[in-house]
Amino acid sequence: KNQVEQSPQSLIILEGKNCTLQCNYTVSPFSNLRWYKQDTGRGPVSLTIMTFSENTKSNGRYTATLDADTKQSSLHITASQLSDSASYICVVEGGANNLFFGTGTRLTVIP
Amino acid sequence: EADIYQTPRYLVIGTGKKITLECSQTMGHDKMYWYQQDPGMELHLIHYSYGVNSTEKGDLSSESTVSRIRTEHFPLTLESARPSHTSQYLCASSEWRFFHFGNGTRLTVT
């Protein structure tokens, strides 16, 4: 069964600290893995897209890694800001635009 | 930000009412999608379209219907709303592997 699992479910960190979010998937075939940020009351916004051959990709303070062998990905946020408070959703495309969504990690950054 | 718009943002209606959720995009994308998202849950695909006059049902069964008469417009209709339809509905469009999401419509049926 094609599944995307994220951990932790929720996370609270102090402003300025780093954090890492995890994503494990069982989607096959695999086309690419995406990380989205979804602010409350908004639609998801793409942070990174990684294909099979890409191990790491950065977007500002966000760095995503992908291990296609173990089917794991992580999203590392450096020097967190209050505006980073959001849900972070891992999405795996299994081909033909079939997207499989994780339930997200709810990140809260506190002053 | 991507040019994909959903209206209304919030809607509270009574049981049995007919409603249409609007979704428009100005990017000329052929592929458009409707997702349903409940709090703390993943997005579920309920409808998609690969072009004008093309509509398909998604993975999650839904009592809603969609139409695609124009490329830029992909409305979703509920003929008779029920409390079980209370949810957030997200519209998206895509070109190649790039998806763009609208900000959603939060629907509450009382």
Coordinates of C-alpha atoms in Angstrom, one line a residue:
Chain A
K1 CA 0.0 0.0 0.0
N2 CA 1.3 3.4 -0.9
Q3 CA 1.8 5.4 2.3
V4 CA 3.6 8.5 3.5
E5 CA 4.3 8.7 7.3
Q6 CA 5.6 11.8 9.0
S7 CA 7.0 12.3 12.4
P8 CA 6.7 13.9 14.8
Q9 CA 3.0 14.8 14.6
S10 CA 3.7 18.1 16.3
L11 CA 6.7 20.0 17.5
I12 CA 7.3 23.1 19.6
I13 CA 10.7 24.8 19.5
L14 CA 12.3 28.0 20.6
E15 CA 12.9 30.8 18.1
G16 CA 16.4 30.5 16.7
K17 CA 16.7 26.8 17.2
N18 CA 17.1 24.2 14.5
C19 CA 14.7 21.2 14.0
T20 CA 14.4 18.2 11.7
L21 CA 11.2 16.7 10.4
Q22 CA 11.0 13.1 9.2
C23 CA 9.2 11.4 6.3
N24 CA 9.1 7.7 5.5
Y25 CA 7.3 6.4 2.5
T26 CA 6.3 3.2 0.8
V27 CA 5.2 4.6 -2.5
S28 CA 6.1 2.7 -5.6
P29 CA 6.9 3.5 -8.3
F30 CA 8.6 6.7 -7.1
S31 CA 8.8 9.8 -9.2
N32 CA 9.7 12.6 -6.7
L33 CA 9.3 13.7 -3.2
R34 CA 8.1 17.2 -2.2
W35 CA 7.9 19.2 1.0
Y36 CA 5.2 21.7 1.4
K37 CA 4.6 24.4 4.0
Q38 CA 0.9 25.1 4.9
D39 CA 0.1 28.1 7.0
T40 CA -3.2 28.0 8.9
G41 CA -6.0 28.8 6.6
R42 CA -3.8 28.7 3.5
G43 CA -3.1 26.2 0.8
P44 CA 0.2 24.3 0.7
V45 CA 3.2 26.1 -0.8
S46 CA 6.1 24.1 -2.3
L47 CA 9.4 24.2 -0.5
T48 CA 11.4 21.6 -2.4
I49 CA 11.0 18.9 -5.0
M50 CA 13.6 16.0 -5.2
T51 CA 13.9 13.3 -7.7
F52 CA 15.5 9.9 -7.2
S53 CA 19.0 11.1 -8.0
E54 CA 18.9 14.1 -5.7
N55 CA 20.2 13.6 -2.1
T56 CA 19.8 17.1 -0.8
K57 CA 18.2 20.3 -1.8
S58 CA 18.1 23.7 0.0
N59 CA 15.6 26.6 -0.1
G60 CA 16.9 29.3 2.2
R61 CA 16.8 28.0 5.7
Y62 CA 15.1 24.8 4.6
T63 CA 17.2 21.8 3.6
A64 CA 15.6 18.6 2.5
T65 CA 17.4 15.2 2.2
L66 CA 16.3 12.1 0.4
D67 CA 17.6 8.5 0.8
A68 CA 15.8 6.7 -2.0
D69 CA 17.2 3.3 -0.8
T70 CA 15.7 3.5 2.6
K71 CA 12.7 5.6 1.4
Q72 CA 13.3 8.3 3.9
S73 CA 13.4 12.0 3.7
S74 CA 14.0 14.8 6.2
L75 CA 13.4 18.5 6.3
H76 CA 15.9 20.5 8.4
I77 CA 15.0 24.0 9.4
T78 CA 17.9 26.2 10.5
A79 CA 17.6 29.2 12.9
S80 CA 13.8 29.0 13.1
Q81 CA 11.7 32.1 13.0
L82 CA 8.2 32.7 14.3
S83 CA 6.9 32.7 10.7
D84 CA 8.1 29.1 10.4
S85 CA 5.1 28.1 12.5
A86 CA 3.0 26.0 10.1
S87 CA 2.3 22.4 9.0
Y88 CA 4.9 20.8 6.9
I89 CA 3.6 18.2 4.6
C90 CA 5.6 15.5 2.8
V91 CA 4.2 14.4 -0.5
V92 CA 5.4 11.6 -2.8
E93 CA 4.5 11.5 -6.4
G94 CA 4.1 8.0 -7.6
G95 CA 4.0 8.8 -11.3
A96 CA 1.3 10.3 -13.6
N97 CA 0.7 13.1 -11.1
N98 CA -0.5 10.6 -8.4
L99 CA 0.3 12.4 -5.2
F100 CA 0.4 10.7 -1.8
F101 CA 0.2 13.0 1.1
G102 CA 1.5 12.7 4.7
T103 CA -0.6 14.0 7.5
G104 CA 2.0 16.7 8.2
T105 CA 4.0 17.9 11.1
R106 CA 2.6 20.8 13.0
L107 CA 5.5 23.1 13.9
T108 CA 5.1 25.9 16.5
V109 CA 8.0 28.3 17.0
I110 CA 7.8 30.2 20.3
P111 CA 9.7 33.3 21.3
Chain B
E1 CA 2.5 33.4 -5.3
A2 CA 0.7 31.3 -7.8
D3 CA -2.4 32.7 -9.5
I4 CA -5.0 30.3 -8.3
Y5 CA -8.1 31.6 -6.6
Q6 CA -10.8 30.0 -4.5
T7 CA -14.1 31.6 -3.4
P8 CA -15.6 31.8 -0.9
R9 CA -12.8 31.4 1.7
Y10 CA -15.4 30.5 4.4
L11 CA -19.0 29.3 4.0
V12 CA -21.5 28.3 6.6
I13 CA -24.8 26.8 5.2
G14 CA -27.7 24.8 6.3
T15 CA -28.4 21.2 5.5
G16 CA -29.9 20.5 2.1
K17 CA -28.6 23.7 0.4
K18 CA -27.0 23.6 -3.0
I19 CA -23.5 25.2 -3.1
T20 CA -20.8 25.8 -5.7
L21 CA -17.2 26.3 -4.7
E22 CA -15.3 28.4 -7.2
C23 CA -11.8 27.8 -8.4
S24 CA -10.0 29.8 -11.1
Q25 CA -6.4 29.9 -12.3
T26 CA -4.7 32.2 -14.7
M27 CA -1.7 30.1 -15.6
G28 CA -3.3 28.2 -18.4
H29 CA -2.7 24.9 -16.8
D30 CA -4.6 22.0 -18.3
K31 CA -4.6 19.9 -15.1
M32 CA -6.7 20.9 -12.2
Y33 CA -7.6 19.1 -8.9
W34 CA -9.9 19.2 -5.9
Y35 CA -8.7 17.9 -2.6
Q36 CA -10.5 17.5 0.7
Q37 CA -8.6 18.1 3.9
D38 CA -9.9 17.5 7.4
P39 CA -7.9 18.9 10.4
G40 CA -4.8 16.9 11.1
M41 CA -5.5 14.6 8.1
E42 CA -3.8 14.3 4.8
L43 CA -5.2 15.7 1.6
H44 CA -7.5 13.4 -0.3
L45 CA -8.1 13.8 -4.1
I46 CA -11.8 13.9 -4.8
H47 CA -11.8 15.2 -8.5
Y48 CA -9.4 16.0 -11.2
S49 CA -9.4 17.2 -14.8
Y50 CA -6.8 17.0 -17.5
G51 CA -8.4 19.6 -19.7
V52 CA -11.7 21.1 -21.0
N53 CA -14.6 18.6 -20.8
S54 CA -12.4 16.1 -18.9
T55 CA -13.4 15.3 -15.4
E56 CA -12.6 12.2 -13.3
K57 CA -13.3 11.1 -9.7
G58 CA -10.4 10.8 -7.4
D59 CA -9.4 8.4 -4.7
L60 CA -11.9 9.6 -2.1
S61 CA -15.5 9.0 -2.8
S62 CA -17.4 12.3 -2.8
E63 CA -21.0 13.3 -3.4
S64 CA -19.8 16.5 -5.1
T65 CA -19.6 17.0 -8.9
V66 CA -17.3 19.2 -11.0
S67 CA -17.3 20.7 -14.4
R68 CA -14.6 22.0 -16.7
I69 CA -16.1 24.1 -19.4
R70 CA -13.1 26.5 -19.6
T71 CA -9.5 25.9 -18.9
E72 CA -9.2 28.5 -16.2
H73 CA -12.4 27.5 -14.3
F74 CA -13.0 24.3 -12.3
P75 CA -16.0 24.7 -10.0
L76 CA -17.2 22.1 -7.5
T77 CA -20.9 21.6 -6.7
L78 CA -22.7 20.0 -3.8
E79 CA -26.4 19.5 -4.8
S80 CA -27.6 18.9 -1.2
A81 CA -25.1 19.7 1.5
R82 CA -24.9 17.6 4.7
P83 CA -23.0 18.0 7.9
S84 CA -20.7 15.2 6.8
H85 CA -19.5 17.6 4.0
T86 CA -18.0 19.9 6.6
S87 CA -14.3 20.1 5.6
Q88 CA -11.7 22.2 3.9
Y89 CA -11.7 22.0 0.1
L90 CA -8.4 22.8 -1.7
C91 CA -8.2 23.4 -5.4
A92 CA -4.9 23.0 -7.3
S93 CA -3.5 23.2 -10.8
S94 CA -0.3 21.7 -12.2
E95 CA 2.1 22.0 -15.1
W96 CA 4.5 19.1 -15.4
R97 CA 5.4 18.3 -11.8
F98 CA 4.7 21.7 -10.3
F99 CA 1.5 22.0 -8.3
H100 CA 0.0 25.2 -7.2
F101 CA -2.7 25.3 -4.5
G102 CA -5.4 27.8 -3.7
N103 CA -6.0 28.9 -0.2
G104 CA -9.0 26.7 0.2
T105 CA -12.7 27.0 1.1
R106 CA -13.6 26.1 4.7
L107 CA -17.1 24.7 4.5
T108 CA -19.3 24.2 7.5
V109 CA -22.7 22.6 7.1
T110 CA -25.1 23.0 10.0

